[in-house]
Amino acid sequence: MAIEKALYQAPEGIDEEPAEAIEIEVVDPESMSIKMDGLEIDIEPNELGETDFDANLAEHMNDSELSSLGSELTSDVENDENSRKDWADMLVKGLEVLGIKYEERTEPWNGACGIFSTLLSEAAIRFQSETIMETFPAKGPVKTKILGQPNKFKEEAAERVQADMNYQLTEVMVEYRPEHERLLYSLGLQGSAFKKVYYDPSLGRQAAIFVTAEDVIVPYGASNLETAPRVTHVMRKTKNELRRLMVAGFYRDVDLGDPVFIQTDIERKKAEEAGFTLTSDDRYTLLEIQADLDLPGYENKDGIALPYIVTIDKGTS
């Protein structure tokens, strides 16, 4: 196919040069070659296959590749978790001195005092109550700042953004403030806490949840989350929650069997301090891993590992 010169002539006084015809050769329905003025462009189909940017690649990889990837990442996460064992042991011991649970003691004598001072818990609650007023005032937590020279249009836009975001955080995302309060209490006790903001397909909106420090695992030596080679979020979901996400297409539709009961020392101690005994848990333990990977069939031409999110059922890898 050739595209000829324009039908309309150039205005008088402008020298018109003959236009070079464009030759387009269709090799097949997915390939074509464009030639013009000595320049040739070949358009080939996507070498990575017909997968969208946000596609679930687990549906396009074979079982052996998925099994190998799951085993490798699970082993890496276990090594990351073992590297912080001293911190976990310190946290377990710290939970014992909160003064929440009373124990009947026979040592060093019968009826000896079985509680600790509640000073640490009181300090954490005071920190939580004072910080929530600063970070979540009555008018909403969002305040806008105009960059550059302010004018009427920027000020009106800033007011609209501020009003809309405060509406989202206070009225639509009903979990935002309760989760923020939980975060502040944990931050006062442990020194670290995380908030995860993401789109929840089952809710059809953005969601913000508090993530405890023990549920975020990073390799030893990582200075921050942005440069860490691997960041893992330990999630727990019921069978029905997983099924909804599978039906929505967020996860691959596979049969995981019954949940495998997995309990850490920190979870056990927290349950004991709250007066519970963990004997079983009907939730799946998922590892949502953000890591740089060189996936088979999706290799980068420069040999650079690319960022992916891989979710693994810890019980079955």
mmCIF file of C-alpha atoms in Angstrom:
data_model
loop_
_atom_site.group_PDB
_atom_site.id
_atom_site.type_symbol
_atom_site.label_atom_id
_atom_site.label_comp_id
_atom_site.label_asym_id
_atom_site.label_seq_id
_atom_site.Cartn_x
_atom_site.Cartn_y
_atom_site.Cartn_z
ATOM 1 C CA MET A 1 0.000 0.000 0.000
ATOM 2 C CA ALA A 2 1.308 3.494 -0.846
ATOM 3 C CA ILE A 3 0.171 6.886 0.394
ATOM 4 C CA GLU A 4 0.410 9.541 -2.343
ATOM 5 C CA LYS A 5 0.969 13.268 -2.081
ATOM 6 C CA ALA A 6 -1.579 15.509 -0.425
ATOM 7 C CA LEU A 7 -4.466 16.638 -2.610
ATOM 8 C CA TYR A 8 -4.045 20.245 -1.531
ATOM 9 C CA GLN A 9 -1.190 22.204 -3.073
ATOM 10 C CA ALA A 10 1.176 24.322 -1.030
ATOM 11 C CA PRO A 11 0.430 28.082 -0.817
ATOM 12 C CA GLU A 12 1.960 30.259 -3.546
ATOM 13 C CA GLY A 13 5.455 31.432 -2.794
ATOM 14 C CA ILE A 14 6.481 28.199 -1.065
ATOM 15 C CA ASP A 15 8.548 25.809 -3.078
ATOM 16 C CA GLU A 16 6.914 22.431 -3.016
ATOM 17 C CA GLU A 17 9.221 19.470 -2.928
ATOM 18 C CA PRO A 18 8.042 16.117 -4.137
ATOM 19 C CA ALA A 19 6.809 14.037 -1.192
ATOM 20 C CA GLU A 20 8.346 10.666 -0.609
ATOM 21 C CA ALA A 21 5.827 7.878 -0.794
ATOM 22 C CA ILE A 22 5.370 5.701 2.295
ATOM 23 C CA GLU A 23 5.453 1.990 1.611
ATOM 24 C CA ILE A 24 3.754 -0.279 4.140
ATOM 25 C CA GLU A 25 4.208 -4.001 3.758
ATOM 26 C CA VAL A 26 2.051 -6.255 5.927
ATOM 27 C CA VAL A 27 4.029 -9.437 6.597
ATOM 28 C CA ASP A 28 1.344 -11.126 8.687
ATOM 29 C CA PRO A 29 -1.579 -9.924 10.844
ATOM 30 C CA GLU A 30 0.860 -9.125 13.663
ATOM 31 C CA SER A 31 3.911 -7.830 11.751
ATOM 32 C CA MET A 32 4.510 -5.039 9.262
ATOM 33 C CA SER A 33 7.353 -3.137 7.609
ATOM 34 C CA ILE A 34 7.280 0.644 6.980
ATOM 35 C CA LYS A 35 9.663 2.209 4.433
ATOM 36 C CA MET A 36 10.092 5.937 3.790
ATOM 37 C CA ASP A 37 12.981 8.045 2.468
ATOM 38 C CA GLY A 38 15.554 5.328 3.101
ATOM 39 C CA LEU A 39 14.240 4.617 6.604
ATOM 40 C CA GLU A 40 12.849 1.177 7.300
ATOM 41 C CA ILE A 41 10.910 0.270 10.466
ATOM 42 C CA ASP A 42 9.927 -3.299 11.259
ATOM 43 C CA ILE A 43 7.107 -3.775 13.783
ATOM 44 C CA GLU A 44 7.145 -7.230 15.323
ATOM 45 C CA PRO A 45 4.702 -8.814 17.766
ATOM 46 C CA ASN A 46 5.457 -8.638 21.477
ATOM 47 C CA GLU A 47 8.167 -11.196 22.158
ATOM 48 C CA LEU A 48 6.879 -11.666 25.708
ATOM 49 C CA GLY A 49 3.548 -12.966 24.489
ATOM 50 C CA GLU A 50 0.080 -11.474 24.542
ATOM 51 C CA THR A 51 0.194 -10.428 28.213
ATOM 52 C CA ASP A 52 -0.851 -7.041 29.465
ATOM 53 C CA PHE A 53 1.387 -4.996 31.735
ATOM 54 C CA ASP A 54 -0.731 -5.810 34.805
ATOM 55 C CA ALA A 55 -1.517 -9.408 33.821
ATOM 56 C CA ASN A 56 -1.131 -12.279 36.276
ATOM 57 C CA LEU A 57 1.936 -14.007 34.830
ATOM 58 C CA ALA A 58 1.286 -17.100 36.956
ATOM 59 C CA GLU A 59 -1.439 -17.973 34.447
ATOM 60 C CA HIS A 60 1.105 -17.966 31.590
ATOM 61 C CA MET A 61 3.938 -19.921 33.291
ATOM 62 C CA ASN A 62 4.093 -23.699 33.577
ATOM 63 C CA ASP A 63 3.800 -25.534 36.903
ATOM 64 C CA SER A 64 7.477 -26.484 37.108
ATOM 65 C CA GLU A 65 8.567 -22.850 36.776
ATOM 66 C CA LEU A 66 6.029 -21.749 39.390
ATOM 67 C CA SER A 67 7.083 -24.521 41.774
ATOM 68 C CA SER A 68 10.751 -23.622 41.440
ATOM 69 C CA LEU A 69 10.041 -19.915 41.922
ATOM 70 C CA GLY A 70 7.837 -20.576 44.966
ATOM 71 C CA SER A 71 10.417 -22.799 46.659
ATOM 72 C CA GLU A 72 13.238 -20.349 46.009
ATOM 73 C CA LEU A 73 11.356 -17.315 47.305
ATOM 74 C CA THR A 74 10.026 -19.175 50.358
ATOM 75 C CA SER A 75 13.574 -20.185 51.268
ATOM 76 C CA ASP A 76 14.767 -16.597 50.859
ATOM 77 C CA VAL A 77 11.992 -15.295 53.113
ATOM 78 C CA GLU A 78 12.837 -17.887 55.789
ATOM 79 C CA ASN A 79 16.456 -16.717 55.736
ATOM 80 C CA ASP A 80 15.291 -13.101 56.070
ATOM 81 C CA GLU A 81 13.110 -14.079 59.007
ATOM 82 C CA ASN A 82 15.917 -15.983 60.747
ATOM 83 C CA SER A 83 18.207 -12.969 60.425
ATOM 84 C CA ARG A 84 15.922 -10.961 62.739
ATOM 85 C CA LYS A 85 15.468 -13.684 65.372
ATOM 86 C CA ASP A 86 17.144 -11.601 68.091
ATOM 87 C CA TRP A 87 14.694 -8.765 67.452
ATOM 88 C CA ALA A 88 11.742 -11.168 67.581
ATOM 89 C CA ASP A 89 12.931 -12.668 70.871
ATOM 90 C CA MET A 90 13.293 -9.182 72.351
ATOM 91 C CA LEU A 91 9.765 -8.314 71.245
ATOM 92 C CA VAL A 92 8.342 -11.462 72.861
ATOM 93 C CA LYS A 93 10.053 -10.625 76.155
ATOM 94 C CA GLY A 94 8.801 -7.059 75.940
ATOM 95 C CA LEU A 95 5.192 -8.243 75.654
ATOM 96 C CA GLU A 96 5.547 -9.973 79.019
ATOM 97 C CA VAL A 97 6.082 -6.709 80.891
ATOM 98 C CA LEU A 98 3.008 -4.849 79.643
ATOM 99 C CA GLY A 99 1.079 -5.675 82.800
ATOM 100 C CA ILE A 100 -1.994 -6.906 80.922
ATOM 101 C CA LYS A 101 -2.210 -10.499 82.090
ATOM 102 C CA TYR A 102 -2.257 -11.694 85.701
ATOM 103 C CA GLU A 103 -0.556 -14.997 86.527
ATOM 104 C CA GLU A 104 -0.990 -17.243 89.572
ATOM 105 C CA ARG A 105 2.520 -17.912 90.887
ATOM 106 C CA THR A 106 4.034 -20.385 93.272
ATOM 107 C CA GLU A 107 7.578 -19.044 92.860
ATOM 108 C CA PRO A 108 9.339 -17.709 94.827
ATOM 109 C CA TRP A 109 6.388 -18.413 97.161
ATOM 110 C CA ASN A 110 2.678 -19.189 96.882
ATOM 111 C CA GLY A 111 0.612 -16.145 96.105
ATOM 112 C CA ALA A 112 3.576 -14.057 94.914
ATOM 113 C CA CYS A 113 2.698 -11.038 92.796
ATOM 114 C CA GLY A 114 2.030 -12.154 89.197
ATOM 115 C CA ILE A 115 1.720 -8.849 87.391
ATOM 116 C CA PHE A 116 4.057 -6.218 85.996
ATOM 117 C CA SER A 117 3.670 -2.476 86.205
ATOM 118 C CA THR A 118 1.346 -1.009 83.571
ATOM 119 C CA LEU A 119 3.661 1.976 83.075
ATOM 120 C CA LEU A 120 4.728 0.842 79.586
ATOM 121 C CA SER A 121 1.134 0.332 78.427
ATOM 122 C CA GLU A 122 0.089 3.693 79.840
ATOM 123 C CA ALA A 123 2.939 5.431 77.997
ATOM 124 C CA ALA A 124 1.936 3.762 74.711
ATOM 125 C CA ILE A 125 -1.709 4.769 75.159
ATOM 126 C CA ARG A 126 -0.723 8.357 75.987
ATOM 127 C CA PHE A 127 1.470 8.479 72.876
ATOM 128 C CA GLN A 128 -1.417 7.106 70.804
ATOM 129 C CA SER A 129 -4.001 9.595 72.124
ATOM 130 C CA GLU A 130 -1.761 12.634 71.632
ATOM 131 C CA THR A 131 -0.506 11.623 68.192
ATOM 132 C CA ILE A 132 -3.953 10.809 66.769
ATOM 133 C CA MET A 133 -5.075 14.396 67.424
ATOM 134 C CA GLU A 134 -2.097 15.742 65.467
ATOM 135 C CA THR A 135 -2.227 13.310 62.549
ATOM 136 C CA PHE A 136 -6.018 12.968 62.286
ATOM 137 C CA PRO A 137 -7.764 16.234 63.287
ATOM 138 C CA ALA A 138 -11.527 16.650 63.170
ATOM 139 C CA LYS A 139 -11.462 18.318 59.727
ATOM 140 C CA GLY A 140 -9.506 15.451 58.234
ATOM 141 C CA PRO A 141 -5.836 14.476 57.940
ATOM 142 C CA VAL A 142 -5.178 15.919 54.454
ATOM 143 C CA LYS A 143 -3.724 19.390 53.980
ATOM 144 C CA THR A 144 -2.637 20.654 50.576
ATOM 145 C CA LYS A 145 0.400 22.746 49.747
ATOM 146 C CA ILE A 146 0.739 24.859 46.611
ATOM 147 C CA LEU A 147 4.071 24.577 44.830
ATOM 148 C CA GLY A 148 5.297 27.598 42.931
ATOM 149 C CA GLN A 149 3.553 30.949 42.687
ATOM 150 C CA PRO A 150 0.010 30.677 44.112
ATOM 151 C CA ASN A 151 -2.957 31.963 42.162
ATOM 152 C CA LYS A 152 -6.723 31.664 42.210
ATOM 153 C CA PHE A 153 -6.874 28.551 40.051
ATOM 154 C CA LYS A 154 -4.234 26.688 42.100
ATOM 155 C CA GLU A 155 -5.948 27.633 45.354
ATOM 156 C CA GLU A 156 -9.331 26.412 44.114
ATOM 157 C CA ALA A 157 -7.800 23.170 42.850
ATOM 158 C CA ALA A 158 -6.029 22.643 46.189
ATOM 159 C CA GLU A 159 -9.295 23.133 48.065
ATOM 160 C CA ARG A 160 -11.071 20.589 45.851
ATOM 161 C CA VAL A 161 -8.296 18.017 46.290
ATOM 162 C CA GLN A 162 -8.213 18.537 50.056
ATOM 163 C CA ALA A 163 -11.997 18.253 50.413
ATOM 164 C CA ASP A 164 -12.206 15.132 48.231
ATOM 165 C CA MET A 165 -9.336 13.298 49.925
ATOM 166 C CA ASN A 166 -10.647 14.088 53.402
ATOM 167 C CA TYR A 167 -14.050 12.795 52.315
ATOM 168 C CA GLN A 168 -12.465 9.572 51.051
ATOM 169 C CA LEU A 169 -10.478 9.001 54.259
ATOM 170 C CA THR A 170 -13.254 9.880 56.715
ATOM 171 C CA GLU A 171 -16.425 8.673 54.977
ATOM 172 C CA VAL A 172 -15.555 6.127 52.281
ATOM 173 C CA MET A 173 -12.520 4.357 53.772
ATOM 174 C CA VAL A 174 -14.239 3.663 57.096
ATOM 175 C CA GLU A 175 -11.308 1.553 58.317
ATOM 176 C CA TYR A 176 -8.738 4.317 57.935
ATOM 177 C CA ARG A 177 -8.960 5.929 61.393
ATOM 178 C CA PRO A 178 -9.317 2.684 63.443
ATOM 179 C CA GLU A 179 -6.364 1.169 61.602
ATOM 180 C CA HIS A 180 -4.392 4.381 62.120
ATOM 181 C CA GLU A 181 -5.067 4.260 65.873
ATOM 182 C CA ARG A 182 -3.858 0.653 66.024
ATOM 183 C CA LEU A 183 -0.742 1.677 64.128
ATOM 184 C CA LEU A 184 0.082 4.441 66.612
ATOM 185 C CA TYR A 185 -0.261 2.134 69.624
ATOM 186 C CA SER A 186 2.043 -0.437 68.037
ATOM 187 C CA LEU A 187 4.463 2.294 66.981
ATOM 188 C CA GLY A 188 4.818 3.455 70.589
ATOM 189 C CA LEU A 189 5.590 -0.075 71.789
ATOM 190 C CA GLN A 190 7.695 -1.539 68.983
ATOM 191 C CA GLY A 191 9.197 1.542 67.363
ATOM 192 C CA SER A 192 8.119 0.471 63.863
ATOM 193 C CA ALA A 193 4.742 0.139 62.183
ATOM 194 C CA PHE A 194 3.462 0.156 58.616
ATOM 195 C CA LYS A 195 0.347 1.171 56.722
ATOM 196 C CA LYS A 196 -0.565 -0.490 53.455
ATOM 197 C CA VAL A 197 -2.766 1.397 50.996
ATOM 198 C CA TYR A 198 -3.990 -0.636 48.034
ATOM 199 C CA TYR A 199 -6.967 -1.243 45.770
ATOM 200 C CA ASP A 200 -9.198 -4.003 47.115
ATOM 201 C CA PRO A 201 -11.139 -5.633 44.243
ATOM 202 C CA SER A 202 -13.599 -7.255 46.658
ATOM 203 C CA LEU A 203 -14.504 -3.831 48.116
ATOM 204 C CA GLY A 204 -14.198 -2.007 44.819
ATOM 205 C CA ARG A 205 -12.224 0.845 46.383
ATOM 206 C CA GLN A 206 -8.958 1.832 48.000
ATOM 207 C CA ALA A 207 -8.260 0.315 51.419
ATOM 208 C CA ALA A 208 -5.750 1.193 54.141
ATOM 209 C CA ILE A 209 -4.737 -1.372 56.742
ATOM 210 C CA PHE A 210 -2.270 -1.432 59.603
ATOM 211 C CA VAL A 211 0.570 -3.941 59.224
ATOM 212 C CA THR A 212 2.533 -4.902 62.318
ATOM 213 C CA ALA A 213 6.318 -4.822 62.273
ATOM 214 C CA GLU A 214 6.557 -8.601 62.624
ATOM 215 C CA ASP A 215 4.480 -9.070 59.451
ATOM 216 C CA VAL A 216 6.936 -7.073 57.315
ATOM 217 C CA ILE A 217 10.100 -9.040 56.548
ATOM 218 C CA VAL A 218 13.124 -7.517 54.824
ATOM 219 C CA PRO A 219 16.632 -8.932 54.273
ATOM 220 C CA TYR A 220 19.272 -8.190 56.875
ATOM 221 C CA GLY A 221 21.240 -5.090 55.994
ATOM 222 C CA ALA A 222 18.497 -3.360 54.014
ATOM 223 C CA SER A 223 18.598 0.342 54.898
ATOM 224 C CA ASN A 224 15.062 1.124 53.692
ATOM 225 C CA LEU A 225 12.135 -0.482 51.901
ATOM 226 C CA GLU A 226 12.729 1.313 48.591
ATOM 227 C CA THR A 227 16.194 -0.134 48.047
ATOM 228 C CA ALA A 228 15.645 -3.513 49.730
ATOM 229 C CA PRO A 229 16.113 -6.415 47.296
ATOM 230 C CA ARG A 230 13.043 -8.093 48.759
ATOM 231 C CA VAL A 231 10.095 -6.967 50.917
ATOM 232 C CA THR A 232 7.599 -9.518 52.234
ATOM 233 C CA HIS A 233 4.182 -8.865 53.740
ATOM 234 C CA VAL A 234 2.825 -11.805 55.733
ATOM 235 C CA MET A 235 -0.952 -11.855 55.183
ATOM 236 C CA ARG A 236 -3.697 -14.051 56.629
ATOM 237 C CA LYS A 237 -6.901 -14.607 54.701
ATOM 238 C CA THR A 238 -9.880 -16.895 55.161
ATOM 239 C CA LYS A 239 -10.945 -19.364 52.523
ATOM 240 C CA ASN A 240 -13.882 -17.165 51.521
ATOM 241 C CA GLU A 241 -11.687 -14.069 51.193
ATOM 242 C CA LEU A 242 -9.302 -15.950 48.915
ATOM 243 C CA ARG A 243 -12.200 -17.314 46.872
ATOM 244 C CA ARG A 244 -13.582 -13.815 46.272
ATOM 245 C CA LEU A 245 -10.178 -12.626 45.056
ATOM 246 C CA MET A 246 -9.835 -15.657 42.786
ATOM 247 C CA VAL A 247 -13.252 -15.046 41.241
ATOM 248 C CA ALA A 248 -12.332 -11.373 40.747
ATOM 249 C CA GLY A 249 -9.231 -12.496 38.821
ATOM 250 C CA PHE A 250 -6.788 -11.062 41.354
ATOM 251 C CA TYR A 251 -5.314 -14.496 42.165
ATOM 252 C CA ARG A 252 -4.969 -17.605 40.038
ATOM 253 C CA ASP A 253 -7.903 -19.978 40.534
ATOM 254 C CA VAL A 254 -6.270 -23.019 42.165
ATOM 255 C CA ASP A 255 -7.244 -25.468 44.878
ATOM 256 C CA LEU A 256 -5.088 -24.812 47.968
ATOM 257 C CA GLY A 257 -6.666 -27.510 50.115
ATOM 258 C CA ASP A 258 -7.192 -26.881 53.811
ATOM 259 C CA PRO A 259 -5.187 -24.124 55.550
ATOM 260 C CA VAL A 260 -1.933 -25.159 57.218
ATOM 261 C CA PHE A 261 -1.772 -23.972 60.845
ATOM 262 C CA ILE A 262 1.307 -21.766 61.197
ATOM 263 C CA GLN A 263 2.026 -19.866 64.403
ATOM 264 C CA THR A 264 4.985 -17.700 65.382
ATOM 265 C CA ASP A 265 6.320 -17.013 68.869
ATOM 266 C CA ILE A 266 5.139 -13.400 68.635
ATOM 267 C CA GLU A 267 1.589 -14.453 67.710
ATOM 268 C CA ARG A 268 1.524 -16.973 70.553
ATOM 269 C CA LYS A 269 2.699 -14.433 73.113
ATOM 270 C CA LYS A 270 0.230 -11.784 71.907
ATOM 271 C CA ALA A 271 -2.610 -14.269 72.197
ATOM 272 C CA GLU A 272 -1.548 -15.233 75.718
ATOM 273 C CA GLU A 273 -1.361 -11.599 76.814
ATOM 274 C CA ALA A 274 -4.881 -11.061 75.460
ATOM 275 C CA GLY A 275 -6.159 -14.144 77.289
ATOM 276 C CA PHE A 276 -6.481 -16.453 74.264
ATOM 277 C CA THR A 277 -4.905 -19.787 73.388
ATOM 278 C CA LEU A 278 -4.147 -20.389 69.733
ATOM 279 C CA THR A 279 -5.024 -23.981 68.982
ATOM 280 C CA SER A 280 -6.064 -23.636 65.368
ATOM 281 C CA ASP A 281 -6.470 -20.994 62.692
ATOM 282 C CA ASP A 282 -8.730 -21.410 59.681
ATOM 283 C CA ARG A 283 -6.883 -18.748 57.685
ATOM 284 C CA TYR A 284 -4.264 -19.181 54.993
ATOM 285 C CA THR A 285 -0.858 -17.621 55.560
ATOM 286 C CA LEU A 286 0.205 -15.804 52.413
ATOM 287 C CA LEU A 287 3.568 -14.279 51.585
ATOM 288 C CA GLU A 288 3.204 -11.241 49.330
ATOM 289 C CA ILE A 289 6.756 -10.675 48.108
ATOM 290 C CA GLN A 290 7.965 -7.656 46.182
ATOM 291 C CA ALA A 291 11.278 -8.629 44.621
ATOM 292 C CA ASP A 292 13.478 -8.107 41.580
ATOM 293 C CA LEU A 293 13.318 -11.278 39.483
ATOM 294 C CA ASP A 294 14.531 -12.580 36.139
ATOM 295 C CA LEU A 295 11.542 -14.742 35.208
ATOM 296 C CA PRO A 296 11.985 -17.417 32.535
ATOM 297 C CA GLY A 297 10.377 -16.277 29.303
ATOM 298 C CA TYR A 298 10.267 -12.654 30.464
ATOM 299 C CA GLU A 299 13.990 -11.893 30.657
ATOM 300 C CA ASN A 300 15.255 -8.361 30.207
ATOM 301 C CA LYS A 301 17.553 -7.987 27.195
ATOM 302 C CA ASP A 302 20.182 -6.252 29.377
ATOM 303 C CA GLY A 303 20.103 -8.988 32.011
ATOM 304 C CA ILE A 304 18.488 -6.719 34.626
ATOM 305 C CA ALA A 305 16.100 -8.270 37.141
ATOM 306 C CA LEU A 306 12.709 -6.564 36.985
ATOM 307 C CA PRO A 307 10.312 -5.776 39.877
ATOM 308 C CA TYR A 308 7.429 -8.193 40.422
ATOM 309 C CA ILE A 309 4.900 -9.009 43.129
ATOM 310 C CA VAL A 310 4.638 -12.720 43.905
ATOM 311 C CA THR A 311 2.051 -14.112 46.335
ATOM 312 C CA ILE A 312 2.736 -17.573 47.784
ATOM 313 C CA ASP A 313 0.730 -19.787 50.101
ATOM 314 C CA LYS A 314 3.255 -20.483 52.865
ATOM 315 C CA GLY A 315 1.735 -23.830 53.737
ATOM 316 C CA THR A 316 2.199 -25.354 50.281
ATOM 317 C CA SER A 317 4.713 -22.939 48.616
#
